[in-house]
mmCIF file of C-alpha atoms and ligand atoms in Angstrom:
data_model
loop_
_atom_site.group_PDB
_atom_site.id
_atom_site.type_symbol
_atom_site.label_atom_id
_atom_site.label_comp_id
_atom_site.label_asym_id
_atom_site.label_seq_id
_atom_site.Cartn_x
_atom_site.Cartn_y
_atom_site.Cartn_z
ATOM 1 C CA UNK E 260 67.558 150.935 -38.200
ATOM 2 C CA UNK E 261 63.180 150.685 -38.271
ATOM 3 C CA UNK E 262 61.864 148.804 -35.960
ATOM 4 C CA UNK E 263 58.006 148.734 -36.129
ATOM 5 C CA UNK E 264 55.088 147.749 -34.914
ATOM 6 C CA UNK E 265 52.408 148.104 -36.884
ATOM 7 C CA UNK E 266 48.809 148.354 -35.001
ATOM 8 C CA UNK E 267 45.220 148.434 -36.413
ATOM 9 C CA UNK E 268 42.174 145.998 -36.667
ATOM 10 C CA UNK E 269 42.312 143.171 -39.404
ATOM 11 C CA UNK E 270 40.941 145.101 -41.937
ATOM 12 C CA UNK E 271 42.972 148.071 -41.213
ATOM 13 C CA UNK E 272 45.513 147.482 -44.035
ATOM 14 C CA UNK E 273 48.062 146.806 -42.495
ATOM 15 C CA UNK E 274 49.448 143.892 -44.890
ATOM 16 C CA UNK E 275 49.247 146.579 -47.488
ATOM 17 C CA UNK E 276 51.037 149.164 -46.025
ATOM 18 C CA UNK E 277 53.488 146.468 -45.004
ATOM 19 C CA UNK E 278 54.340 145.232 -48.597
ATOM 20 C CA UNK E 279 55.101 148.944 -49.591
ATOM 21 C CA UNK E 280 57.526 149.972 -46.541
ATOM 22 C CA UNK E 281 59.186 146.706 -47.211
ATOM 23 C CA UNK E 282 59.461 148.122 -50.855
ATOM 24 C CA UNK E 283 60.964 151.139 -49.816
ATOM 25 C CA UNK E 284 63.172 150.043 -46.384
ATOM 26 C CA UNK E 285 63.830 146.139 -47.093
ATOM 27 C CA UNK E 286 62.632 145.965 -43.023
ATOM 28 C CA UNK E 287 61.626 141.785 -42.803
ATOM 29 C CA UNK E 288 57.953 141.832 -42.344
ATOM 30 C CA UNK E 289 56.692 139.563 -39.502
ATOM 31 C CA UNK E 290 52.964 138.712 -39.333
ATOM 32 C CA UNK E 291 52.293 135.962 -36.904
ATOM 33 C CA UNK E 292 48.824 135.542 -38.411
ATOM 34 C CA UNK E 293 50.914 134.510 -41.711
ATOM 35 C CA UNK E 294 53.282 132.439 -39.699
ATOM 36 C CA UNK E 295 49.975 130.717 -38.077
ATOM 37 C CA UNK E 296 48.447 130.065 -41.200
ATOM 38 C CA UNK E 297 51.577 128.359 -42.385
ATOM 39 C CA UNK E 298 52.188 125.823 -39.692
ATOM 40 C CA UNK E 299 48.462 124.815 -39.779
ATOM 41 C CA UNK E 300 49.092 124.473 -43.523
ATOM 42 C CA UNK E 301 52.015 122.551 -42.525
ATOM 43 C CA UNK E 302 50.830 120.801 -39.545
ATOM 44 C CA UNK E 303 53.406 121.503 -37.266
ATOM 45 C CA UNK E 304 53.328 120.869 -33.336
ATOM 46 C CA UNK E 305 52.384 124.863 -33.118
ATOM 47 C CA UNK E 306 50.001 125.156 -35.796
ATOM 48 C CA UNK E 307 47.628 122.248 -34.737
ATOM 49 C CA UNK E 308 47.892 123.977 -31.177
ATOM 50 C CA UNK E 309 46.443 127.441 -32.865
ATOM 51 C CA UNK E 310 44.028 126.190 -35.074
ATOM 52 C CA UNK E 311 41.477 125.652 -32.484
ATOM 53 C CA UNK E 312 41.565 129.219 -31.840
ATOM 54 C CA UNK E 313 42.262 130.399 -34.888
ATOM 55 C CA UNK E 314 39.111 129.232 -36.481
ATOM 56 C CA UNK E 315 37.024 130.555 -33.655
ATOM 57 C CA UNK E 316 38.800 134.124 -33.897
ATOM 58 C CA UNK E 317 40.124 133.906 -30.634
ATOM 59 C CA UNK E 318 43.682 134.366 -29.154
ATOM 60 C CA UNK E 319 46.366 132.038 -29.631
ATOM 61 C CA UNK E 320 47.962 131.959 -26.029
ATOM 62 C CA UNK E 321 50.468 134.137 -25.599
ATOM 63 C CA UNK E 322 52.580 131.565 -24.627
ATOM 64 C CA UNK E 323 52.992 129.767 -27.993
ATOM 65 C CA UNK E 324 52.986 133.063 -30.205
ATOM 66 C CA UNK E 325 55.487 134.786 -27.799
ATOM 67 C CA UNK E 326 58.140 132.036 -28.516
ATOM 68 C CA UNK E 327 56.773 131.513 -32.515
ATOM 69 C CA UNK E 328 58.408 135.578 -32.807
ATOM 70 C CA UNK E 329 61.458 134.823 -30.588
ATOM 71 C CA UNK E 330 62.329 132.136 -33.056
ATOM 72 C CA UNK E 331 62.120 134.641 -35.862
ATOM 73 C CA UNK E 332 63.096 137.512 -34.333
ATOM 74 C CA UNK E 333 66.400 135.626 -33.832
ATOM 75 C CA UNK E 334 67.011 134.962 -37.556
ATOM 76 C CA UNK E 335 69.855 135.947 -39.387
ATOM 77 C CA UNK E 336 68.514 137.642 -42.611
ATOM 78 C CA UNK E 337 66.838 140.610 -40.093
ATOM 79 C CA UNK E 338 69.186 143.116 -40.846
ATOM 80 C CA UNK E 339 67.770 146.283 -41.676
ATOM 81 C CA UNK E 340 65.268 145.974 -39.428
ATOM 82 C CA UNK E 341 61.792 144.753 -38.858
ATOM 83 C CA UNK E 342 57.965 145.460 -39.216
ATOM 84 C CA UNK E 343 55.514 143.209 -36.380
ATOM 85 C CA UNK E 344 52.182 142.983 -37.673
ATOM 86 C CA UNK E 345 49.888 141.288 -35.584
ATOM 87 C CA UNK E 346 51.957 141.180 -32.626
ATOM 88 C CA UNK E 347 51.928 142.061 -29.200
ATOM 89 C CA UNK E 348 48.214 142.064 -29.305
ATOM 90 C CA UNK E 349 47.639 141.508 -25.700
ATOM 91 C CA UNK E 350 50.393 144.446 -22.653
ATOM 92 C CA UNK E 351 51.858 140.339 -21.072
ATOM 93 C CA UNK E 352 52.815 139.649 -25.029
ATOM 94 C CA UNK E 353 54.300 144.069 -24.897
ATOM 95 C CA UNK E 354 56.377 143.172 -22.070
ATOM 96 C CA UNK E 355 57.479 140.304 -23.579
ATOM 97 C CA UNK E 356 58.265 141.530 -26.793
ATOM 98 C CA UNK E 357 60.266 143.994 -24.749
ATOM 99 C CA UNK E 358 62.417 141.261 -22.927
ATOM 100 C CA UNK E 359 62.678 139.641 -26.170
ATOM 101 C CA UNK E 360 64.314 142.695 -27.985
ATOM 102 C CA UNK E 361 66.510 143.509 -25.287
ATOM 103 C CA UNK E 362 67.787 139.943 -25.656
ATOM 104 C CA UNK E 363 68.569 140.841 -29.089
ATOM 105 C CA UNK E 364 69.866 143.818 -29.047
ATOM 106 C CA UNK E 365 66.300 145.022 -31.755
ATOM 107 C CA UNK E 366 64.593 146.888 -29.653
ATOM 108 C CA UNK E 367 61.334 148.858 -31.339
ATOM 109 C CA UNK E 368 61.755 152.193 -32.506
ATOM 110 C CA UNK E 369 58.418 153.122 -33.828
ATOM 111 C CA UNK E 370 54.864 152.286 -33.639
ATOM 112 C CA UNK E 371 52.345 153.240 -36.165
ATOM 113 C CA UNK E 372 48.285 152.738 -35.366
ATOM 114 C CA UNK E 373 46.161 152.762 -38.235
ATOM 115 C CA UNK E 374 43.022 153.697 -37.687
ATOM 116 C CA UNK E 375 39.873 152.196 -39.524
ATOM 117 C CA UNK E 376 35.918 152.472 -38.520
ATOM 118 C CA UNK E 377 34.455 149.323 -37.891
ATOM 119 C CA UNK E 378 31.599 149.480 -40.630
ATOM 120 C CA UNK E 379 34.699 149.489 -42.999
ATOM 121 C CA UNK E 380 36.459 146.966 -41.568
ATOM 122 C CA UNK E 381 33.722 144.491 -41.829
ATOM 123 C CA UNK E 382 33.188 145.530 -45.455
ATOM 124 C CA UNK E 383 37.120 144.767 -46.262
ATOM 125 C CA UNK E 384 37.196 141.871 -44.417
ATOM 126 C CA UNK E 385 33.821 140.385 -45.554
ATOM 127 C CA UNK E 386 35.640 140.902 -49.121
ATOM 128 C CA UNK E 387 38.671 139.945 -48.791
ATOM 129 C CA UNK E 388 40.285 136.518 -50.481
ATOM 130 C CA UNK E 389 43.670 135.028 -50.472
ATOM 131 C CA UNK E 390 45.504 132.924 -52.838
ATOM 132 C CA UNK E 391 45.744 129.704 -51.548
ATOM 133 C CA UNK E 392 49.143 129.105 -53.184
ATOM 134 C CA UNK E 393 51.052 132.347 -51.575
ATOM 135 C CA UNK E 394 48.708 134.186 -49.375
ATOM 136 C CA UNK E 395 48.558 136.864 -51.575
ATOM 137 C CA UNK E 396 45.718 138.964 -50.440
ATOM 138 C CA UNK E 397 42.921 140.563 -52.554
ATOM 139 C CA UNK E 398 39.648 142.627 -52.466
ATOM 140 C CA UNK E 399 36.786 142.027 -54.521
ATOM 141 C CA UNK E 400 35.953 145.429 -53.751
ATOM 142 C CA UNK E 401 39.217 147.595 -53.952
ATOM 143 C CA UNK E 402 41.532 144.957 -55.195
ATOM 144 C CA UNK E 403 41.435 142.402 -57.497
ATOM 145 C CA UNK E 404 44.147 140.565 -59.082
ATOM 146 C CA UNK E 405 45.432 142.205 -62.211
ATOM 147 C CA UNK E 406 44.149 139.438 -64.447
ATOM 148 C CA UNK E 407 40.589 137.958 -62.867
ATOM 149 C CA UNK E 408 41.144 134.724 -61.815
ATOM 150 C CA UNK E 409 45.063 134.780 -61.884
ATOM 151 C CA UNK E 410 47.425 135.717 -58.553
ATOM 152 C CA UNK E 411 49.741 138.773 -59.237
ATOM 153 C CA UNK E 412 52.365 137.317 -57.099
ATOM 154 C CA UNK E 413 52.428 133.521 -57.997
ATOM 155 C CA UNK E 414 50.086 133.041 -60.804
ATOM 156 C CA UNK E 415 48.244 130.414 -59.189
ATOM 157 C CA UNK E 416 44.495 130.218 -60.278
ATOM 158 C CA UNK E 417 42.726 128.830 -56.871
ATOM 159 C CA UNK E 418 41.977 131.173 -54.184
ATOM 160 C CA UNK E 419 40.028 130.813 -50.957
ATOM 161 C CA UNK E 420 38.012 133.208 -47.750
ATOM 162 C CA UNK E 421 39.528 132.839 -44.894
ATOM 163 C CA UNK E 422 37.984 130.901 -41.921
ATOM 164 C CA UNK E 423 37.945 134.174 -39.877
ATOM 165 C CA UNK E 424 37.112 136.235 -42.585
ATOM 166 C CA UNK E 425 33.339 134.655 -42.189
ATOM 167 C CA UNK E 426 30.740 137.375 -41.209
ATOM 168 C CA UNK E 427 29.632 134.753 -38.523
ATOM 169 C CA UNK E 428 33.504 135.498 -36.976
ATOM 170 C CA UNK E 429 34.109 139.129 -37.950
ATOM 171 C CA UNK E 430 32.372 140.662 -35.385
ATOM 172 C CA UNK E 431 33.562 138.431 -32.727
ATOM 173 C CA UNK E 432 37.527 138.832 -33.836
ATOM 174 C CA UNK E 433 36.999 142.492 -34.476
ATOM 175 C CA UNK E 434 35.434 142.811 -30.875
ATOM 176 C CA UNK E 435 38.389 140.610 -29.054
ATOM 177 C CA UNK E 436 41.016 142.723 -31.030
ATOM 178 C CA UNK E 437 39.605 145.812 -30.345
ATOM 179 C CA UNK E 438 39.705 145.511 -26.789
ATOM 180 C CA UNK E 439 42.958 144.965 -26.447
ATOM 181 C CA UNK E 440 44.250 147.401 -28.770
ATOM 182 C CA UNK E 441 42.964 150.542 -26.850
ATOM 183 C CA UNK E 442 45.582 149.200 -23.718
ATOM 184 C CA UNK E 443 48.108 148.635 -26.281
ATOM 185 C CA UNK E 444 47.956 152.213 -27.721
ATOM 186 C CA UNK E 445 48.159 153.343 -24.190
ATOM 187 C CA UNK E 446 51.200 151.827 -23.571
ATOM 188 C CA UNK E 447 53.153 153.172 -26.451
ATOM 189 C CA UNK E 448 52.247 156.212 -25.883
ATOM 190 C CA UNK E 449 53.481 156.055 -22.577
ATOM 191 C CA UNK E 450 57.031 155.031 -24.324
ATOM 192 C CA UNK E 451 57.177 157.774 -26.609
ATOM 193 C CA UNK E 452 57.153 155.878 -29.570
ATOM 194 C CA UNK E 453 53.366 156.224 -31.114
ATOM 195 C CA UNK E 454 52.181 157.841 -33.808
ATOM 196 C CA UNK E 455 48.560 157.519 -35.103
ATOM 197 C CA UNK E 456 47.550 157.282 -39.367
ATOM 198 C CA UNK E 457 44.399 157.391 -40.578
ATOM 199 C CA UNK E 458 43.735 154.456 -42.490
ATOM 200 C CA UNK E 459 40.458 155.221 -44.253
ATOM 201 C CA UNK E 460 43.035 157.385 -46.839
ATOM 202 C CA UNK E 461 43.721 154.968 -50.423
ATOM 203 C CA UNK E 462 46.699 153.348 -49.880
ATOM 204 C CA UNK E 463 48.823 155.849 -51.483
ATOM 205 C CA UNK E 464 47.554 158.356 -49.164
ATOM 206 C CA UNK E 465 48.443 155.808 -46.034
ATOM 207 C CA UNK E 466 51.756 154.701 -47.182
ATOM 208 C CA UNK E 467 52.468 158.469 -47.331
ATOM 209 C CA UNK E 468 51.542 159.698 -44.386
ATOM 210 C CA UNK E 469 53.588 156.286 -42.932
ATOM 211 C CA UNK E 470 56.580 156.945 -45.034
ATOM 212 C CA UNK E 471 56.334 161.032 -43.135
ATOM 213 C CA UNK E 472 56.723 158.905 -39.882
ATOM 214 C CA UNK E 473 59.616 156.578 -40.689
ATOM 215 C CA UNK E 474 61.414 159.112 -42.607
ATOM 216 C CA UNK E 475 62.020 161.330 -39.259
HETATM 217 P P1 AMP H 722 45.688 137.899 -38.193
HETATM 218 O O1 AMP H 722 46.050 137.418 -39.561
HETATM 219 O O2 AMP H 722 46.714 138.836 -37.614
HETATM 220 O O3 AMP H 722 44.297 138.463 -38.113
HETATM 221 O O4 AMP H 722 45.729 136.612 -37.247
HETATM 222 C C1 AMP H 722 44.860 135.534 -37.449
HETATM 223 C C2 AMP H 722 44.647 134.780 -36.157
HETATM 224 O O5 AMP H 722 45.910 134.264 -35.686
HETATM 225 C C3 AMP H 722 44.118 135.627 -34.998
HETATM 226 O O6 AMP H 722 42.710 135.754 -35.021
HETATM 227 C C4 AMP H 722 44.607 134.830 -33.801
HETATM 228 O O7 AMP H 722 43.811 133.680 -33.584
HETATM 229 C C5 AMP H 722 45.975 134.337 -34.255
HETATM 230 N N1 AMP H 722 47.021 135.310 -33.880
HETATM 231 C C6 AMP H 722 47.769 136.083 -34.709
HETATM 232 N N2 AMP H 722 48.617 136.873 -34.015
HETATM 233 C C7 AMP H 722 48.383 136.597 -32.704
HETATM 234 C C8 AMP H 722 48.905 137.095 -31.478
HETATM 235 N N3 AMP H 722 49.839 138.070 -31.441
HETATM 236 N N4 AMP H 722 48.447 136.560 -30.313
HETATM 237 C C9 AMP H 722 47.513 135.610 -30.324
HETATM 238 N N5 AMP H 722 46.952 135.113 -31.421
HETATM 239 C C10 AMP H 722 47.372 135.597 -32.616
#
């Protein structure tokens, strides 16, 4: 059984990676950014709460995305384990991810940090669009849909930039998260359980030197 955390700025590729160890391990991927953006598309009690402080780049208390994992965490179709992208983000949300798992029985076995300079990040981010059916997620730069105009995943033809994806917000989001990922790294290290990828590799080159980690 994987269970993974996956660490590294927005930017850092992580949703990539993601989509090609779920390929490979059928682990459930759980981004709470993706669950955010769904209940603000959906207007739920939670997602009106985040949207304030989603569309500033700021943190969603812990509070409200703690429980938003517990809930999914505690889903049935998780059986071959999971990858946690986006969360804990903050050591209070760590330790309670950790009480979480133990109440589950999933505790984490691995964390992975990718690592990305900042001048890229802002370049991928600054980039980066999303299908506004599926949240598919594309680079004008690196990745484009297959045929312009078209999703790969849903075929839908309308696409959008992200609130947070603005350059007026990149800096300040990339700033906020990289504070608390240096504390976060820390932590996991102190566990045992971190191991460090260089994500300026293509994303062959990343998934491969992720796949080397998992496959241990
Ligand atoms: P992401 O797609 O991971 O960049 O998340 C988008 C936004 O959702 C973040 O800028 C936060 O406002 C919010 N968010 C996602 N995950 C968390 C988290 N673990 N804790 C607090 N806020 C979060």
């Amino acid at each position: 059984m994987i269970n993974l955390f996956l660490l590294g700025l927005p930017g850092a590729g992580k949703g990539t990676v993601s989509e090609q160890i779920v390929d490979k391990y059928h682990l459930t991927h759980i981004s709470t950014g993706d669950m955010f953006r769904e209940a603000m598309a959906n207007e739920t009690k939670v997602g009106l709460e985040a949207k304030s402080y989603i569309d500033k780049g700021d943190l969603v208390p812990d509070e409200v995305t703690a429980r938003l994992v517990e809930e999914r965490l505690g889903q049935p179709d998780i059986k071959e384990g999971y990858i946690l992208d986006g969360f804990p983000r903050t050591i209070v949300q760590a330790e309670l991810l950790e009480e979480i798992t133990k109440k589950l029985n999933k505790p984490l076995t691995n964390v992975i940090s990718l690592e990305v300079k900042e001048d890229t990040l802002v370049n991928r981010l600054s980039a980066r669009f999303m299908c506004k059916k599926c949240g598919a997620t594309y680079n004008k730069i690196t990745k484009m849909p297959k045929v312009v105009g078209t999703c790969d995943r849903c075929g839908s033809h309308e696409f959008y930039q992200r609130e947070d994806d603005k350059p007026e917000v990149v800096k300040n989001r990339l700033q906020v998260n990289e504070k608390m990922n240096t504390p976060l790294k820390d932590y996991y290290q102190k566990n045992g359980i971190l191991s460090v990828v260089d994500g300026e590799q293509t994303p062959e080159k990343v998934f491969e030197s992720v796949d080397a980690v998992l496959s241990k």
